[in-house]
């Protein structure tokens, strides 16, 4: 099957070495090594991304804009097929994309020092900044309501009515913690009505593995652009706070290892604002810490809702996997709330 996909790009599988990279929860990715060039091949999960052509179109619009306005900026757009298509489609198998592999770059799966956090935050900030004058409304929405916290909360409430009752009964503590933080939804709703908050071109998946670094650990570029769409900066900053401040990540089962480190928070802030400082309004900047709470809370809700709905979205590699992930995120949220007073 992969042979057929590669043939659409005039590549011969016999001459290449394929290695699967498993770092995302959603798409499948391979590193392809050729004699003189490397590539990244990705299969789009169309159960989640139901309209992959929206993604392809968004990326092309952005690539064309950046090429014209900021030709020096490194932006990794997909390679077109021999037939000049953005994706290769294989009947009964799905949509695939091929990217050039950026030489001398590497990605990491966990943040090990504050420089990496700073560099990543700067790279995501730069991406949004360079697209500040791009008409964001031209972009399609690959995942409608992706970071709509009100809707996520509503879906959580629905799961409590129609989900797996055994799991609901076992989750009472987490459920009541989530409910106790409902105010975070109210703040989100205030933001929606606040004219000082602008919809910008945001990445919506700012985990560290979505940055390419060079040997000196400078951030080279942002990757994984499936969820690029108009949104609020709190999505991007919030997911960095969620995923960079604690060394133990969302998979950690031993919650005593979750440790929100203030210096990583500060690194994210200075990195992001080094690019976006002049772009964001003062009013928007006031929500920097809220951004972290917003994203951690949303992720906790998503994991718990999925657990109650029998893991239909994220899947589970072991019994109660999404329950553990939800609990993990609730601990992180508690730590951010506790630390809030000391950060500023
Ligand atoms: C998913 O596939 P991956 O790991 O990049 C999810 C994100 C979550 C993340 C949690 C489309 O991202 O929103 O934050 O898992 N992406 C989608 O690990 O749902
Ligand atoms: Mg992703």
mmCIF file of C-alpha atoms and ligand atoms in Angstrom:
data_model
loop_
_atom_site.group_PDB
_atom_site.id
_atom_site.type_symbol
_atom_site.label_atom_id
_atom_site.label_comp_id
_atom_site.label_asym_id
_atom_site.label_seq_id
_atom_site.Cartn_x
_atom_site.Cartn_y
_atom_site.Cartn_z
ATOM 1 C CA UNK A 1 0.000 0.000 0.000
ATOM 2 C CA UNK A 2 2.717 2.505 0.867
ATOM 3 C CA UNK A 3 4.350 1.664 -2.500
ATOM 4 C CA UNK A 4 1.331 3.078 -4.274
ATOM 5 C CA UNK A 5 1.405 6.270 -2.250
ATOM 6 C CA UNK A 6 5.098 6.781 -2.847
ATOM 7 C CA UNK A 7 4.661 6.126 -6.559
ATOM 8 C CA UNK A 8 2.332 9.122 -6.701
ATOM 9 C CA UNK A 9 5.372 11.172 -5.734
ATOM 10 C CA UNK A 10 7.627 9.357 -8.162
ATOM 11 C CA UNK A 11 9.402 7.589 -5.305
ATOM 12 C CA UNK A 12 10.289 3.920 -5.349
ATOM 13 C CA UNK A 13 9.864 2.124 -2.037
ATOM 14 C CA UNK A 14 12.632 -0.351 -2.904
ATOM 15 C CA UNK A 15 15.157 2.468 -2.744
ATOM 16 C CA UNK A 16 13.973 3.900 0.559
ATOM 17 C CA UNK A 17 14.057 3.017 4.245
ATOM 18 C CA UNK A 18 10.866 3.667 6.189
ATOM 19 C CA UNK A 19 10.735 4.155 9.920
ATOM 20 C CA UNK A 20 7.517 4.741 11.782
ATOM 21 C CA UNK A 21 7.491 7.665 14.229
ATOM 22 C CA UNK A 22 4.905 7.343 16.933
ATOM 23 C CA UNK A 23 4.567 10.548 18.811
ATOM 24 C CA UNK A 24 1.076 11.874 18.121
ATOM 25 C CA UNK A 25 -2.214 10.434 19.230
ATOM 26 C CA UNK A 26 -3.981 11.116 15.960
ATOM 27 C CA UNK A 27 -2.022 10.817 12.712
ATOM 28 C CA UNK A 28 0.445 8.119 11.622
ATOM 29 C CA UNK A 29 3.888 9.325 10.586
ATOM 30 C CA UNK A 30 6.962 7.816 8.913
ATOM 31 C CA UNK A 31 10.484 9.078 8.367
ATOM 32 C CA UNK A 32 11.627 8.045 4.912
ATOM 33 C CA UNK A 33 15.324 7.855 4.174
ATOM 34 C CA UNK A 34 16.401 8.011 0.562
ATOM 35 C CA UNK A 35 19.793 7.975 -1.103
ATOM 36 C CA UNK A 36 20.052 11.741 -1.278
ATOM 37 C CA UNK A 37 16.926 13.068 0.390
ATOM 38 C CA UNK A 38 14.748 12.318 3.385
ATOM 39 C CA UNK A 39 11.020 12.816 3.680
ATOM 40 C CA UNK A 40 8.232 12.692 6.209
ATOM 41 C CA UNK A 41 5.127 10.792 5.192
ATOM 42 C CA UNK A 42 1.934 11.211 7.128
ATOM 43 C CA UNK A 43 -1.398 9.484 6.979
ATOM 44 C CA UNK A 44 -4.222 11.779 8.015
ATOM 45 C CA UNK A 45 -6.672 10.307 10.489
ATOM 46 C CA UNK A 46 -9.910 11.063 8.654
ATOM 47 C CA UNK A 47 -12.031 9.801 11.534
ATOM 48 C CA UNK A 48 -10.912 12.996 13.227
ATOM 49 C CA UNK A 49 -10.068 15.244 10.307
ATOM 50 C CA UNK A 50 -13.159 14.567 8.253
ATOM 51 C CA UNK A 51 -12.265 17.066 5.531
ATOM 52 C CA UNK A 52 -8.538 16.814 4.871
ATOM 53 C CA UNK A 53 -8.887 19.086 1.852
ATOM 54 C CA UNK A 54 -9.585 21.965 4.254
ATOM 55 C CA UNK A 55 -6.204 21.347 5.898
ATOM 56 C CA UNK A 56 -4.461 21.086 2.547
ATOM 57 C CA UNK A 57 -6.043 24.298 1.354
ATOM 58 C CA UNK A 58 -5.157 26.175 4.559
ATOM 59 C CA UNK A 59 -1.545 25.098 4.415
ATOM 60 C CA UNK A 60 -1.242 26.081 0.775
ATOM 61 C CA UNK A 61 -2.778 29.524 1.370
ATOM 62 C CA UNK A 62 -0.381 30.131 4.241
ATOM 63 C CA UNK A 63 2.614 28.786 2.318
ATOM 64 C CA UNK A 64 1.863 31.069 -0.634
ATOM 65 C CA UNK A 65 1.404 34.083 1.628
ATOM 66 C CA UNK A 66 4.611 33.477 3.560
ATOM 67 C CA UNK A 67 6.560 32.802 0.390
ATOM 68 C CA UNK A 68 5.482 36.176 -0.925
ATOM 69 C CA UNK A 69 5.707 38.304 2.228
ATOM 70 C CA UNK A 70 8.425 36.572 4.231
ATOM 71 C CA UNK A 71 10.486 34.517 1.790
ATOM 72 C CA UNK A 72 13.269 34.055 4.359
ATOM 73 C CA UNK A 73 10.919 32.228 6.765
ATOM 74 C CA UNK A 74 11.260 28.465 6.853
ATOM 75 C CA UNK A 75 7.843 26.994 6.277
ATOM 76 C CA UNK A 76 7.461 23.293 5.570
ATOM 77 C CA UNK A 77 4.667 22.815 3.057
ATOM 78 C CA UNK A 78 3.699 19.417 1.666
ATOM 79 C CA UNK A 79 5.205 18.272 -1.618
ATOM 80 C CA UNK A 80 2.640 18.047 -4.407
ATOM 81 C CA UNK A 81 2.059 14.735 -6.156
ATOM 82 C CA UNK A 82 3.049 14.101 -9.771
ATOM 83 C CA UNK A 83 -0.495 15.092 -10.658
ATOM 84 C CA UNK A 84 -0.039 18.344 -8.753
ATOM 85 C CA UNK A 85 -2.301 17.318 -5.885
ATOM 86 C CA UNK A 86 -1.777 18.327 -2.257
ATOM 87 C CA UNK A 87 -2.383 14.791 -0.986
ATOM 88 C CA UNK A 88 -2.208 11.259 -2.258
ATOM 89 C CA UNK A 89 -5.422 9.354 -1.819
ATOM 90 C CA UNK A 90 -5.625 5.602 -1.699
ATOM 91 C CA UNK A 91 -9.027 3.966 -2.006
ATOM 92 C CA UNK A 92 -10.007 2.221 1.252
ATOM 93 C CA UNK A 93 -6.911 3.544 2.943
ATOM 94 C CA UNK A 94 -7.007 7.275 3.197
ATOM 95 C CA UNK A 95 -5.164 10.491 2.593
ATOM 96 C CA UNK A 96 -1.408 10.832 2.789
ATOM 97 C CA UNK A 97 0.961 13.774 2.622
ATOM 98 C CA UNK A 98 4.649 13.949 1.948
ATOM 99 C CA UNK A 99 6.897 16.641 3.408
ATOM 100 C CA UNK A 100 10.543 17.364 2.752
ATOM 101 C CA UNK A 101 12.661 16.413 5.747
ATOM 102 C CA UNK A 102 14.541 19.448 7.029
ATOM 103 C CA UNK A 103 18.226 18.550 7.051
ATOM 104 C CA UNK A 104 20.100 18.888 10.342
ATOM 105 C CA UNK A 105 16.908 19.268 12.264
ATOM 106 C CA UNK A 106 15.509 17.177 15.036
ATOM 107 C CA UNK A 107 12.452 17.165 17.208
ATOM 108 C CA UNK A 108 12.167 16.311 20.881
ATOM 109 C CA UNK A 109 9.391 14.684 22.835
ATOM 110 C CA UNK A 110 10.006 16.378 26.162
ATOM 111 C CA UNK A 111 11.333 19.772 27.154
ATOM 112 C CA UNK A 112 14.622 19.357 29.021
ATOM 113 C CA UNK A 113 15.691 22.946 29.561
ATOM 114 C CA UNK A 114 14.253 26.446 29.555
ATOM 115 C CA UNK A 115 16.040 27.378 26.353
ATOM 116 C CA UNK A 116 13.957 24.828 24.475
ATOM 117 C CA UNK A 117 10.778 26.232 26.012
ATOM 118 C CA UNK A 118 11.815 29.768 25.121
ATOM 119 C CA UNK A 119 12.743 28.822 21.554
ATOM 120 C CA UNK A 120 9.531 26.915 20.960
ATOM 121 C CA UNK A 121 7.391 29.720 22.344
ATOM 122 C CA UNK A 122 9.261 32.187 20.166
ATOM 123 C CA UNK A 123 8.752 30.015 17.092
ATOM 124 C CA UNK A 124 5.005 29.678 17.677
ATOM 125 C CA UNK A 125 4.794 33.393 18.416
ATOM 126 C CA UNK A 126 6.667 34.233 15.243
ATOM 127 C CA UNK A 127 4.357 32.081 13.165
ATOM 128 C CA UNK A 128 1.273 33.967 14.400
ATOM 129 C CA UNK A 129 3.057 37.302 14.123
ATOM 130 C CA UNK A 130 4.120 36.810 10.502
ATOM 131 C CA UNK A 131 0.522 35.969 9.691
ATOM 132 C CA UNK A 132 -0.902 38.946 11.596
ATOM 133 C CA UNK A 133 -1.951 40.640 8.345
ATOM 134 C CA UNK A 134 -3.046 37.444 6.662
ATOM 135 C CA UNK A 135 -6.850 37.468 6.346
ATOM 136 C CA UNK A 136 -7.568 34.747 8.910
ATOM 137 C CA UNK A 137 -11.162 34.440 7.716
ATOM 138 C CA UNK A 138 -9.866 32.889 4.487
ATOM 139 C CA UNK A 139 -8.837 29.810 6.405
ATOM 140 C CA UNK A 140 -11.214 26.916 6.704
ATOM 141 C CA UNK A 141 -11.849 25.241 10.045
ATOM 142 C CA UNK A 142 -10.609 21.642 9.927
ATOM 143 C CA UNK A 143 -11.984 20.906 13.404
ATOM 144 C CA UNK A 144 -15.000 23.059 14.161
ATOM 145 C CA UNK A 145 -15.192 24.067 17.839
ATOM 146 C CA UNK A 146 -11.851 22.412 18.548
ATOM 147 C CA UNK A 147 -10.995 24.697 21.464
ATOM 148 C CA UNK A 148 -14.516 25.782 22.296
ATOM 149 C CA UNK A 149 -14.400 25.297 26.037
ATOM 150 C CA UNK A 150 -18.142 25.872 26.480
ATOM 151 C CA UNK A 151 -18.880 23.071 24.062
ATOM 152 C CA UNK A 152 -16.296 20.763 25.685
ATOM 153 C CA UNK A 153 -17.935 21.375 29.025
ATOM 154 C CA UNK A 154 -21.336 20.709 27.524
ATOM 155 C CA UNK A 155 -20.081 17.435 26.030
ATOM 156 C CA UNK A 156 -18.786 16.508 29.466
ATOM 157 C CA UNK A 157 -22.235 17.151 30.950
ATOM 158 C CA UNK A 158 -23.835 15.060 28.225
ATOM 159 C CA UNK A 159 -21.441 12.205 28.968
ATOM 160 C CA UNK A 160 -22.653 12.267 32.567
ATOM 161 C CA UNK A 161 -26.173 11.675 31.310
ATOM 162 C CA UNK A 162 -25.531 9.042 28.690
ATOM 163 C CA UNK A 163 -22.049 7.635 29.305
ATOM 164 C CA UNK A 164 -20.793 4.462 30.954
ATOM 165 C CA UNK A 165 -22.432 4.469 34.408
ATOM 166 C CA UNK A 166 -19.782 2.285 36.024
ATOM 167 C CA UNK A 167 -17.101 4.705 34.930
ATOM 168 C CA UNK A 168 -19.165 7.699 36.051
ATOM 169 C CA UNK A 169 -19.523 6.137 39.510
ATOM 170 C CA UNK A 170 -15.787 5.530 39.694
ATOM 171 C CA UNK A 171 -14.987 9.098 38.664
ATOM 172 C CA UNK A 172 -16.940 11.095 41.230
ATOM 173 C CA UNK A 173 -13.891 12.871 42.603
ATOM 174 C CA UNK A 174 -12.650 14.022 39.219
ATOM 175 C CA UNK A 175 -16.148 14.931 38.119
ATOM 176 C CA UNK A 176 -16.662 17.159 41.113
ATOM 177 C CA UNK A 177 -13.260 18.783 40.674
ATOM 178 C CA UNK A 178 -14.090 19.577 37.045
ATOM 179 C CA UNK A 179 -17.431 20.992 38.090
ATOM 180 C CA UNK A 180 -15.798 23.077 40.815
ATOM 181 C CA UNK A 181 -13.689 24.840 38.170
ATOM 182 C CA UNK A 182 -16.644 25.753 35.945
ATOM 183 C CA UNK A 183 -15.706 29.419 36.386
ATOM 184 C CA UNK A 184 -12.990 28.845 33.782
ATOM 185 C CA UNK A 185 -15.762 28.378 31.218
ATOM 186 C CA UNK A 186 -17.343 31.661 32.294
ATOM 187 C CA UNK A 187 -14.051 33.483 31.776
ATOM 188 C CA UNK A 188 -13.788 31.960 28.303
ATOM 189 C CA UNK A 189 -17.258 33.251 27.524
ATOM 190 C CA UNK A 190 -16.242 36.720 28.654
ATOM 191 C CA UNK A 191 -13.251 36.535 26.288
ATOM 192 C CA UNK A 192 -15.533 35.648 23.380
ATOM 193 C CA UNK A 193 -17.414 38.889 23.931
ATOM 194 C CA UNK A 194 -14.316 41.004 24.507
ATOM 195 C CA UNK A 195 -13.512 43.164 21.448
ATOM 196 C CA UNK A 196 -9.867 43.392 22.568
ATOM 197 C CA UNK A 197 -9.485 39.668 21.828
ATOM 198 C CA UNK A 198 -8.643 38.997 18.213
ATOM 199 C CA UNK A 199 -8.975 35.828 16.192
ATOM 200 C CA UNK A 200 -5.505 35.149 14.838
ATOM 201 C CA UNK A 201 -3.850 32.410 12.841
ATOM 202 C CA UNK A 202 -2.962 30.039 15.630
ATOM 203 C CA UNK A 203 -1.439 26.577 15.609
ATOM 204 C CA UNK A 204 -3.639 24.846 18.196
ATOM 205 C CA UNK A 205 -1.166 22.045 18.949
ATOM 206 C CA UNK A 206 1.951 23.661 20.367
ATOM 207 C CA UNK A 207 3.491 20.614 22.011
ATOM 208 C CA UNK A 208 7.273 20.548 21.843
ATOM 209 C CA UNK A 209 7.372 17.756 19.251
ATOM 210 C CA UNK A 210 5.819 20.204 16.808
ATOM 211 C CA UNK A 211 8.980 22.309 16.693
ATOM 212 C CA UNK A 212 12.095 21.470 14.715
ATOM 213 C CA UNK A 213 15.365 22.396 16.396
ATOM 214 C CA UNK A 214 18.889 22.655 15.021
ATOM 215 C CA UNK A 215 22.009 21.327 16.777
ATOM 216 C CA UNK A 216 22.359 24.519 18.821
ATOM 217 C CA UNK A 217 18.765 24.008 19.953
ATOM 218 C CA UNK A 218 17.504 27.099 18.198
ATOM 219 C CA UNK A 219 13.928 26.700 17.024
ATOM 220 C CA UNK A 220 13.901 26.308 13.243
ATOM 221 C CA UNK A 221 10.239 26.075 12.370
ATOM 222 C CA UNK A 222 6.828 24.861 13.408
ATOM 223 C CA UNK A 223 5.380 21.648 12.010
ATOM 224 C CA UNK A 224 2.141 19.635 12.191
ATOM 225 C CA UNK A 225 -0.152 22.269 10.757
ATOM 226 C CA UNK A 226 -3.371 20.271 10.683
ATOM 227 C CA UNK A 227 -5.037 22.366 13.317
ATOM 228 C CA UNK A 228 -3.858 25.757 12.067
ATOM 229 C CA UNK A 229 -6.977 27.891 11.905
ATOM 230 C CA UNK A 230 -8.319 31.153 13.263
ATOM 231 C CA UNK A 231 -8.334 31.128 17.046
ATOM 232 C CA UNK A 232 -7.196 32.922 20.181
ATOM 233 C CA UNK A 233 -3.605 33.132 21.311
ATOM 234 C CA UNK A 234 -4.581 31.489 24.613
ATOM 235 C CA UNK A 235 -4.842 28.178 22.750
ATOM 236 C CA UNK A 236 -1.194 28.227 21.747
ATOM 237 C CA UNK A 237 0.231 29.702 24.913
ATOM 238 C CA UNK A 238 -2.015 27.518 27.036
ATOM 239 C CA UNK A 239 -0.896 24.286 25.418
ATOM 240 C CA UNK A 240 2.732 25.267 25.913
ATOM 241 C CA UNK A 241 2.093 25.917 29.588
ATOM 242 C CA UNK A 242 0.255 22.600 29.724
ATOM 243 C CA UNK A 243 2.981 20.583 28.067
ATOM 244 C CA UNK A 244 6.302 22.334 28.861
ATOM 245 C CA UNK A 245 6.107 23.365 32.493
ATOM 246 C CA UNK A 246 6.049 19.869 33.978
ATOM 247 C CA UNK A 247 8.726 17.348 33.044
ATOM 248 C CA UNK A 248 6.244 14.518 33.634
ATOM 249 C CA UNK A 249 3.745 14.654 30.817
ATOM 250 C CA UNK A 250 0.055 13.828 30.472
ATOM 251 C CA UNK A 251 0.869 10.097 30.351
ATOM 252 C CA UNK A 252 2.481 10.053 33.805
ATOM 253 C CA UNK A 253 0.679 7.710 36.192
ATOM 254 C CA UNK A 254 2.688 8.706 39.248
ATOM 255 C CA UNK A 255 1.171 12.095 39.961
ATOM 256 C CA UNK A 256 3.861 12.939 42.489
ATOM 257 C CA UNK A 257 6.123 13.468 39.477
ATOM 258 C CA UNK A 258 3.964 16.288 38.121
ATOM 259 C CA UNK A 259 5.832 19.457 38.975
ATOM 260 C CA UNK A 260 4.914 22.778 37.435
ATOM 261 C CA UNK A 261 8.151 24.732 37.202
ATOM 262 C CA UNK A 262 7.808 28.507 37.303
ATOM 263 C CA UNK A 263 10.998 29.094 35.312
ATOM 264 C CA UNK A 264 9.520 27.219 32.355
ATOM 265 C CA UNK A 265 6.414 29.358 32.579
ATOM 266 C CA UNK A 266 8.603 32.445 32.467
ATOM 267 C CA UNK A 267 10.570 31.063 29.507
ATOM 268 C CA UNK A 268 7.347 30.520 27.562
ATOM 269 C CA UNK A 269 6.254 34.021 28.403
ATOM 270 C CA UNK A 270 9.464 35.728 27.350
ATOM 271 C CA UNK A 271 9.815 33.595 24.213
ATOM 272 C CA UNK A 272 6.259 34.153 23.057
ATOM 273 C CA UNK A 273 6.192 37.852 23.881
ATOM 274 C CA UNK A 274 9.570 38.426 22.194
ATOM 275 C CA UNK A 275 7.576 38.010 18.982
ATOM 276 C CA UNK A 276 3.991 38.733 19.980
ATOM 277 C CA UNK A 277 4.610 41.469 22.553
ATOM 278 C CA UNK A 278 3.773 44.232 20.084
ATOM 279 C CA UNK A 279 0.975 42.325 18.418
ATOM 280 C CA UNK A 280 -1.180 41.391 21.403
ATOM 281 C CA UNK A 281 -3.300 44.026 23.098
ATOM 282 C CA UNK A 282 -2.618 44.791 26.751
ATOM 283 C CA UNK A 283 -6.008 43.309 27.525
ATOM 284 C CA UNK A 284 -5.106 40.027 25.795
ATOM 285 C CA UNK A 285 -1.823 39.829 27.693
ATOM 286 C CA UNK A 286 -3.673 39.844 31.004
ATOM 287 C CA UNK A 287 -4.882 36.349 30.193
ATOM 288 C CA UNK A 288 -1.474 34.710 29.937
ATOM 289 C CA UNK A 289 -1.885 32.555 33.044
ATOM 290 C CA UNK A 290 -5.525 31.976 32.276
ATOM 291 C CA UNK A 291 -4.331 30.502 28.964
ATOM 292 C CA UNK A 292 -2.656 27.682 30.877
ATOM 293 C CA UNK A 293 -5.694 27.020 33.013
ATOM 294 C CA UNK A 294 -7.927 27.122 29.945
ATOM 295 C CA UNK A 295 -5.950 24.474 28.077
ATOM 296 C CA UNK A 296 -5.206 22.187 31.014
ATOM 297 C CA UNK A 297 -8.834 22.293 32.066
ATOM 298 C CA UNK A 298 -10.025 21.593 28.531
ATOM 299 C CA UNK A 299 -7.658 18.641 28.216
ATOM 300 C CA UNK A 300 -8.793 17.242 31.561
ATOM 301 C CA UNK A 301 -12.396 17.556 30.412
ATOM 302 C CA UNK A 302 -11.638 15.915 27.068
ATOM 303 C CA UNK A 303 -9.845 12.957 28.655
ATOM 304 C CA UNK A 304 -12.503 12.438 31.308
ATOM 305 C CA UNK A 305 -15.356 12.777 28.816
ATOM 306 C CA UNK A 306 -13.658 10.246 26.584
ATOM 307 C CA UNK A 307 -13.188 7.855 29.475
ATOM 308 C CA UNK A 308 -16.869 8.109 30.333
ATOM 309 C CA UNK A 309 -17.735 7.624 26.660
ATOM 310 C CA UNK A 310 -15.667 4.406 26.524
ATOM 311 C CA UNK A 311 -12.540 5.907 24.905
ATOM 312 C CA UNK A 312 -14.120 6.506 21.533
ATOM 313 C CA UNK A 313 -11.873 9.461 20.683
ATOM 314 C CA UNK A 314 -8.426 8.907 22.149
ATOM 315 C CA UNK A 315 -8.498 5.151 22.471
ATOM 316 C CA UNK A 316 -6.874 3.487 25.489
ATOM 317 C CA UNK A 317 -3.718 1.419 25.698
ATOM 318 C CA UNK A 318 -4.564 0.136 29.154
ATOM 319 C CA UNK A 319 -7.584 -0.059 31.452
ATOM 320 C CA UNK A 320 -8.633 3.427 32.625
ATOM 321 C CA UNK A 321 -6.015 5.143 30.466
ATOM 322 C CA UNK A 322 -8.069 8.287 29.861
ATOM 323 C CA UNK A 323 -9.120 8.370 33.498
ATOM 324 C CA UNK A 324 -5.461 8.487 34.503
ATOM 325 C CA UNK A 325 -4.722 11.162 31.912
ATOM 326 C CA UNK A 326 -7.651 13.233 33.193
ATOM 327 C CA UNK A 327 -6.461 12.868 36.784
ATOM 328 C CA UNK A 328 -2.978 13.887 35.726
ATOM 329 C CA UNK A 329 -4.281 17.048 34.083
ATOM 330 C CA UNK A 330 -6.370 17.917 37.142
ATOM 331 C CA UNK A 331 -3.242 17.745 39.306
ATOM 332 C CA UNK A 332 -1.411 20.027 36.910
ATOM 333 C CA UNK A 333 -4.323 22.447 36.942
ATOM 334 C CA UNK A 334 -4.313 22.501 40.749
ATOM 335 C CA UNK A 335 -0.608 23.284 40.669
ATOM 336 C CA UNK A 336 -1.067 26.147 38.226
ATOM 337 C CA UNK A 337 -3.856 27.590 40.334
ATOM 338 C CA UNK A 338 -1.673 27.287 43.432
ATOM 339 C CA UNK A 339 1.300 28.844 41.704
ATOM 340 C CA UNK A 340 -0.625 31.680 40.121
ATOM 341 C CA UNK A 341 -0.186 33.963 43.085
ATOM 342 C CA UNK A 342 3.561 33.413 43.177
ATOM 343 C CA UNK A 343 4.248 33.828 39.442
ATOM 344 C CA UNK A 344 3.297 37.491 39.356
HETATM 345 C C1 LIG B 1 -4.062 15.168 20.184
HETATM 346 O O1 LIG B 1 -2.382 13.897 17.906
HETATM 347 P P1 LIG B 1 -1.764 14.822 18.878
HETATM 348 O O2 LIG B 1 -1.070 14.100 19.974
HETATM 349 O O3 LIG B 1 -0.914 15.876 18.191
HETATM 350 C C2 LIG B 1 -5.181 16.187 20.125
HETATM 351 C C3 LIG B 1 -4.776 17.414 20.905
HETATM 352 C C4 LIG B 1 -4.512 16.999 22.332
HETATM 353 C C5 LIG B 1 -3.435 15.915 22.354
HETATM 354 C C6 LIG B 1 -3.235 15.391 23.736
HETATM 355 C C7 LIG B 1 -6.802 16.640 16.789
HETATM 356 O O4 LIG B 1 -2.934 15.687 19.561
HETATM 357 O O5 LIG B 1 -5.832 18.346 20.885
HETATM 358 O O6 LIG B 1 -4.105 18.098 23.064
HETATM 359 O O7 LIG B 1 -3.801 14.822 21.522
HETATM 360 N N1 LIG B 1 -5.434 16.520 18.736
HETATM 361 C C8 LIG B 1 -6.664 16.366 18.226
HETATM 362 O O8 LIG B 1 -2.093 14.606 23.745
HETATM 363 O O9 LIG B 1 -7.630 16.028 18.908
HETATM 364 MG MG1 LIG B 2 -1.088 17.073 16.340
#
